[in-house]
PDB file of C-alpha atoms in Angstrom:
ATOM      1  CA  MET A   1      10.052   5.502  -1.368  1.00 93.00           C
ATOM      2  CA  GLU A   2       7.920   8.590  -1.756  1.00 96.00           C
ATOM      3  CA  LEU A   3       6.566   9.400  -5.208  1.00 96.00           C
ATOM      4  CA  TYR A   4       5.586  12.924  -6.212  1.00 97.00           C
ATOM      5  CA  VAL A   5       3.984  13.710  -9.560  1.00 95.00           C
ATOM      6  CA  ASP A   6       3.642  17.420 -10.305  1.00 94.00           C
ATOM      7  CA  ASP A   7       4.551  18.138  -6.666  1.00 95.00           C
ATOM      8  CA  GLN A   8       1.646  16.037  -5.364  1.00 95.00           C
ATOM      9  CA  ARG A   9       2.313  12.976  -3.195  1.00 97.00           C
ATOM     10  CA  THR A  10       1.132  10.017  -5.266  1.00 94.00           C
ATOM     11  CA  GLU A  11       0.558   6.402  -4.274  1.00 93.00           C
ATOM     12  CA  SER A  12       2.102   3.728  -6.445  1.00 93.00           C
ATOM     13  CA  THR A  13       1.099   0.114  -6.950  1.00 93.00           C
ATOM     14  CA  THR A  14       4.633  -0.806  -8.072  1.00 94.00           C
ATOM     15  CA  SER A  15       6.551  -2.945  -5.579  1.00 94.00           C
ATOM     16  CA  PRO A  16       9.732  -1.468  -3.990  1.00 95.00           C
ATOM     17  CA  GLU A  17      11.733  -4.359  -5.471  1.00 96.00           C
ATOM     18  CA  ALA A  18      10.561  -3.521  -9.003  1.00 96.00           C
ATOM     19  CA  ALA A  19      12.832  -1.752 -11.452  1.00 96.00           C
ATOM     20  CA  PHE A  20      12.391   1.980 -11.949  1.00 96.00           C
ATOM     21  CA  SER A  21      11.207   1.227 -15.493  1.00 95.00           C
ATOM     22  CA  GLU A  22       8.052  -0.401 -14.063  1.00 96.00           C
ATOM     23  CA  LEU A  23       7.224   2.670 -11.983  1.00 96.00           C
ATOM     24  CA  LEU A  24       7.859   4.858 -15.019  1.00 94.00           C
ATOM     25  CA  GLU A  25       5.350   2.817 -17.045  1.00 93.00           C
ATOM     26  CA  GLU A  26       2.763   3.133 -14.270  1.00 94.00           C
ATOM     27  CA  VAL A  27       3.132   6.917 -14.133  1.00 94.00           C
ATOM     28  CA  LYS A  28       3.171   7.178 -17.936  1.00 91.00           C
ATOM     29  CA  ARG A  29      -0.159   5.329 -18.162  1.00 90.00           C
ATOM     30  CA  ARG A  30      -1.693   7.750 -15.670  1.00 86.00           C
ATOM     31  CA  ALA A  31      -0.191  10.817 -17.367  1.00 84.00           C
ATOM     32  CA  ILE A  32      -1.199   9.782 -20.878  1.00 78.00           C
ATOM     33  CA  GLY A  33      -4.705   8.999 -19.626  1.00 81.00           C
ATOM     34  CA  GLY A  34      -4.826  12.610 -18.447  1.00 81.00           C
ATOM     35  CA  GLY A  35      -3.450  13.894 -21.749  1.00 85.00           C
ATOM     36  CA  ARG A  36       0.004  14.703 -20.326  1.00 89.00           C
ATOM     37  CA  LEU A  37       3.617  13.634 -20.894  1.00 88.00           C
ATOM     38  CA  ILE A  38       6.418  13.124 -18.368  1.00 91.00           C
ATOM     39  CA  VAL A  39       8.966  15.887 -18.958  1.00 91.00           C
ATOM     40  CA  ASP A  40      11.240  15.768 -15.907  1.00 93.00           C
ATOM     41  CA  ILE A  41      12.422  13.089 -13.459  1.00 96.00           C
ATOM     42  CA  SER A  42      14.605  13.355 -10.369  1.00 96.00           C
ATOM     43  CA  CYS A  43      15.555  10.762  -7.776  1.00 96.00           C
ATOM     44  CA  ASP A  44      16.617  11.913  -4.322  1.00 97.00           C
ATOM     45  CA  GLY A  45      17.019  15.448  -5.679  1.00 95.00           C
ATOM     46  CA  VAL A  46      19.249  14.488  -8.621  1.00 94.00           C
ATOM     47  CA  ASP A  47      17.968  15.042 -12.163  1.00 94.00           C
ATOM     48  CA  VAL A  48      17.879  11.823 -14.165  1.00 94.00           C
ATOM     49  CA  THR A  49      19.157  12.571 -17.662  1.00 91.00           C
ATOM     50  CA  GLY A  50      21.441  11.158 -20.348  1.00 88.00           C
ATOM     51  CA  ASP A  51      23.469   8.087 -19.430  1.00 85.00           C
ATOM     52  CA  GLU A  52      22.081   8.155 -15.879  1.00 87.00           C
ATOM     53  CA  PHE A  53      18.603   7.567 -17.273  1.00 90.00           C
ATOM     54  CA  ALA A  54      19.537   4.177 -18.782  1.00 89.00           C
ATOM     55  CA  GLU A  55      21.203   3.094 -15.533  1.00 90.00           C
ATOM     56  CA  THR A  56      18.264   4.286 -13.422  1.00 93.00           C
ATOM     57  CA  LEU A  57      15.757   2.233 -15.432  1.00 93.00           C
ATOM     58  CA  ASN A  58      17.168  -0.986 -13.936  1.00 94.00           C
ATOM     59  CA  THR A  59      17.496   0.298 -10.356  1.00 95.00           C
ATOM     60  CA  PRO A  60      14.947  -0.990  -7.812  1.00 96.00           C
ATOM     61  CA  ILE A  61      12.685   1.889  -6.794  1.00 96.00           C
ATOM     62  CA  GLY A  62      13.173   0.964  -3.147  1.00 96.00           C
ATOM     63  CA  ASP A  63      16.763   2.230  -3.492  1.00 96.00           C
ATOM     64  CA  PHE A  64      15.417   5.787  -3.626  1.00 97.00           C
ATOM     65  CA  SER A  65      13.891   7.818  -0.800  1.00 97.00           C
ATOM     66  CA  ARG A  66      12.027  10.215  -3.089  1.00 97.00           C
ATOM     67  CA  ILE A  67      11.162  10.204  -6.778  1.00 97.00           C
ATOM     68  CA  ASP A  68       9.779  13.326  -8.446  1.00 97.00           C
ATOM     69  CA  MET A  69       8.205  13.406 -11.895  1.00 96.00           C
ATOM     70  CA  HIS A  70       6.744  16.422 -13.642  1.00 94.00           C
ATOM     71  CA  THR A  71       4.305  16.333 -16.520  1.00 92.00           C
ATOM     72  CA  ALA A  72       3.099  18.827 -19.101  1.00 89.00           C
ATOM     73  CA  GLU A  73       0.422  19.072 -21.751  1.00 87.00           C
ATOM     74  CA  PRO A  74       1.801  18.384 -25.255  1.00 84.00           C
ATOM     75  CA  VAL A  75       0.115  21.543 -26.614  1.00 74.00           C
ATOM     76  CA  LYS A  76       1.973  23.651 -24.054  1.00 70.00           C
ATOM     77  CA  LEU A  77       5.293  22.009 -24.961  1.00 67.00           C
ATOM     78  CA  VAL A  78       4.791  22.743 -28.643  1.00 67.00           C
ATOM     79  CA  GLY A  79       3.789  26.320 -27.879  1.00 64.00           C
ATOM     80  CA  ASP A  80       6.912  26.834 -25.757  1.00 62.00           C
ATOM     81  CA  ALA A  81       9.107  25.412 -28.534  1.00 56.00           C
TER      82      ALA A  81
END
């Protein structure tokens, strides 16, 4: 599984057998530490939204070839709204 955060290849410490929710928590900790929020997720080129999101949380991350997450600064999100 390849992980990209903001289009940059990123190493993960989460095991391939772990649920996607564990990887999400790892990336959230990094993003929040940098003052950012995760705003977009796709797995193998498919956007993860709505009902798919709940199902994806329990999927082992090793089931995916590539996971992309994009972050944004909260101030920018509020300004865009």
